[in-house]
GROMACS .gro file of C-alpha atoms in nm:
model
  159
    1MET     CA    1   1.168   1.817  16.192
    2ASP     CA    2   1.128   1.838  15.836
    3LEU     CA    3   1.203   2.093  15.572
    4GLU     CA    4   0.852   2.193  15.560
    5ALA     CA    5   0.856   2.306  15.937
    6ARG     CA    6   1.102   2.580  15.878
    7VAL     CA    7   0.849   2.793  15.688
    8HIS     CA    8   0.499   2.932  15.755
    9SER     CA    9   0.222   3.103  15.588
   10THR     CA   10   0.409   3.435  15.564
   11HIS     CA   11   0.676   3.257  15.328
   12PRO     CA   12   0.600   3.282  14.951
   13GLU     CA   13   0.387   2.995  14.819
   14ALA     CA   14   0.678   2.893  14.575
   15LEU     CA   15   0.900   2.839  14.859
   16ARG     CA   16   0.652   2.653  15.049
   17LEU     CA   17   0.573   2.433  14.746
   18TRP     CA   18   0.950   2.373  14.694
   19LEU     CA   19   0.984   2.253  15.016
   20ARG     CA   20   0.694   2.027  15.019
   21MET     CA   21   0.817   1.861  14.693
   22LEU     CA   22   1.175   1.824  14.867
   23THR     CA   23   1.022   1.682  15.179
   24CYS     CA   24   0.801   1.442  14.986
   25THR     CA   25   1.113   1.316  14.771
   26GLN     CA   26   1.318   1.271  15.070
   27LEU     CA   27   1.037   1.093  15.293
   28ILE     CA   28   1.003   0.829  14.971
   29GLU     CA   29   1.378   0.809  14.908
   30LYS     CA   30   1.412   0.711  15.270
   31GLN     CA   31   1.137   0.425  15.217
   32VAL     CA   32   1.311   0.284  14.915
   33ARG     CA   33   1.664   0.319  15.064
   34SER     CA   34   1.524   0.116  15.366
   35GLY     CA   35   1.364  -0.134  15.139
   36LEU     CA   36   1.654  -0.196  14.919
   37ARG     CA   37   1.877  -0.253  15.243
   38ASP     CA   38   1.634  -0.474  15.424
   39GLU     CA   39   1.518  -0.679  15.154
   40PHE     CA   40   1.813  -0.701  14.905
   41ASN     CA   41   2.118  -0.581  15.150
   42THR     CA   42   2.187  -0.332  14.896
   43THR     CA   43   2.205   0.061  14.840
   44LEU     CA   44   2.023   0.305  14.639
   45PRO     CA   45   2.357   0.404  14.446
   46ARG     CA   46   2.384   0.011  14.346
   47PHE     CA   47   2.036  -0.010  14.252
   48ASP     CA   48   2.060   0.311  14.029
   49LEU     CA   49   2.372   0.193  13.858
   50MET     CA   50   2.235  -0.152  13.777
   51ALA     CA   51   1.905   0.027  13.649
   52GLN     CA   52   2.120   0.236  13.416
   53LEU     CA   53   2.291  -0.083  13.295
   54GLU     CA   54   1.961  -0.269  13.239
   55ARG     CA   55   1.854   0.018  13.002
   56ALA     CA   56   2.183  -0.085  12.805
   57PRO     CA   57   2.207  -0.455  12.755
   58ASP     CA   58   2.523  -0.442  12.533
   59GLY     CA   59   2.685  -0.235  12.795
   60MET     CA   60   2.807   0.104  12.882
   61LYS     CA   61   3.137   0.297  12.900
   62MET     CA   62   3.198   0.420  13.241
   63ASN     CA   63   3.228   0.776  13.150
   64GLU     CA   64   2.871   0.746  13.003
   65LEU     CA   65   2.740   0.556  13.300
   66SER     CA   66   2.883   0.849  13.537
   67ARG     CA   67   2.711   1.109  13.321
   68ARG     CA   68   2.379   0.945  13.311
   69MET     CA   69   2.412   0.905  13.685
   70MET     CA   70   2.515   1.252  13.716
   71VAL     CA   71   2.822   1.157  13.960
   72THR     CA   72   3.185   1.158  13.901
   73GLY     CA   73   3.393   0.845  13.773
   74GLY     CA   74   3.551   0.860  14.129
   75ASN     CA   75   3.195   0.784  14.294
   76ILE     CA   76   3.094   0.504  14.067
   77THR     CA   77   3.430   0.334  14.048
   78PRO     CA   78   3.403   0.172  14.405
   79VAL     CA   79   3.027   0.074  14.348
   80THR     CA   80   3.139  -0.080  14.022
   81ASP     CA   81   3.425  -0.272  14.179
   82GLN     CA   82   3.195  -0.414  14.435
   83LEU     CA   83   2.943  -0.543  14.192
   84VAL     CA   84   3.195  -0.694  13.963
   85LYS     CA   85   3.337  -0.872  14.267
   86GLU     CA   86   2.979  -0.997  14.352
   87GLY     CA   87   2.957  -1.120  13.994
   88LEU     CA   88   2.645  -0.897  13.919
   89ILE     CA   89   2.827  -0.678  13.646
   90GLU     CA   90   3.124  -0.738  13.421
   91ARG     CA   91   3.375  -0.490  13.317
   92MET     CA   92   3.543  -0.548  12.986
   93SER     CA   93   3.823  -0.349  12.798
   94LEU     CA   94   3.767  -0.187  12.471
   95PRO     CA   95   4.029  -0.279  12.206
   96SER     CA   96   3.927   0.053  12.030
   97ASP     CA   97   4.011   0.259  12.323
   98ARG     CA   98   4.263   0.120  12.596
   99ARG     CA   99   4.164   0.362  12.850
  100ALA     CA  100   3.793   0.291  12.854
  101TRP     CA  101   3.608   0.002  13.005
  102LEU     CA  102   3.267  -0.132  12.927
  103VAL     CA  103   3.037  -0.244  13.190
  104ARG     CA  104   2.720  -0.447  13.176
  105LEU     CA  105   2.497  -0.654  13.384
  106THR     CA  106   2.567  -1.044  13.415
  107PRO     CA  107   2.282  -1.260  13.382
  108ALA     CA  108   2.283  -1.299  13.764
  109GLY     CA  109   2.293  -0.915  13.784
  110LEU     CA  110   1.977  -0.883  13.548
  111ALA     CA  111   1.799  -1.129  13.728
  112LEU     CA  112   1.858  -0.965  14.061
  113PHE     CA  113   1.776  -0.620  13.933
  114LYS     CA  114   1.442  -0.733  13.784
  115LYS     CA  115   1.356  -0.856  14.139
  116MET     CA  116   1.477  -0.526  14.297
  117ALA     CA  117   1.285  -0.329  14.009
  118LYS     CA  118   0.945  -0.491  14.089
  119ARG     CA  119   0.983  -0.442  14.464
  120HIS     CA  120   1.081  -0.049  14.387
  121GLU     CA  121   0.768  -0.007  14.189
  122SER     CA  122   0.560  -0.172  14.452
  123TRP     CA  123   0.733   0.111  14.709
  124ILE     CA  124   0.666   0.388  14.490
  125LEU     CA  125   0.286   0.284  14.411
  126SER     CA  126   0.245   0.248  14.788
  127ALA     CA  127   0.408   0.592  14.879
  128LEU     CA  128   0.195   0.749  14.627
  129GLY     CA  129  -0.118   0.551  14.706
  130GLY     CA  130  -0.274   0.850  14.867
  131VAL     CA  131  -0.314   1.020  14.540
  132SER     CA  132  -0.581   0.950  14.296
  133GLN     CA  133  -0.500   0.850  13.930
  134LYS     CA  134  -0.646   1.165  13.825
  135GLU     CA  135  -0.468   1.377  14.081
  136SER     CA  136  -0.147   1.190  13.998
  137LYS     CA  137  -0.204   1.290  13.630
  138GLN     CA  138  -0.260   1.640  13.723
  139LEU     CA  139   0.044   1.673  13.958
  140HIS     CA  140   0.266   1.502  13.657
  141GLU     CA  141   0.133   1.771  13.419
  142LEU     CA  142   0.206   2.044  13.672
  143LEU     CA  143   0.536   1.947  13.751
  144GLY     CA  144   0.613   1.904  13.388
  145LYS     CA  145   0.554   2.275  13.366
  146VAL     CA  146   0.783   2.340  13.642
  147LYS     CA  147   1.055   2.112  13.472
  148GLN     CA  148   1.031   2.297  13.135
  149HIS     CA  149   1.035   2.627  13.305
  150ALA     CA  150   1.364   2.525  13.484
  151LEU     CA  151   1.499   2.375  13.168
  152SER     CA  152   1.428   2.700  12.983
  153GLY     CA  153   1.683   2.874  13.169
  154ALA     CA  154   1.441   3.105  13.366
  155SER     CA  155   1.560   3.387  13.557
  156THR     CA  156   1.633   3.320  13.923
  157GLU     CA  157   1.484   3.633  14.015
  158HIS     CA  158   1.123   3.627  14.116
  159PRO     CA  159   0.844   3.869  13.981
   0.00000   0.00000   0.00000
């Protein structure tokens, strides 16, 4: 039973919409996790970490990496350690700050990430294939309004 099955027509439309969005996100994420595991023997957190590093070719400090991934350093350290061990990323000390580490993709890590990113894109396109380009644009705009409202610090009380 998914989250949407818990509500019915007597619940507020906003609650039903929230659960629909959450259910869709979870279903698509499940497909992505499965594809990463089956095709690349990897996990979504590893993919996400590599995606952040791909955007920073010169490397990134571990604290910046954890901030961008919205997790604690303790959560990314084991993932980082494993990727270093596999030769997909490298960790370098910073002469200017002996407490900080800089991490970046190795050439092998970049090559693998590009293959994974291409497949990731195809999984997302497939998952959203039931929505026309026009509908996709409309949905993107509407969700943009939701995002802006949430970022504005909107009250948690409903009208």
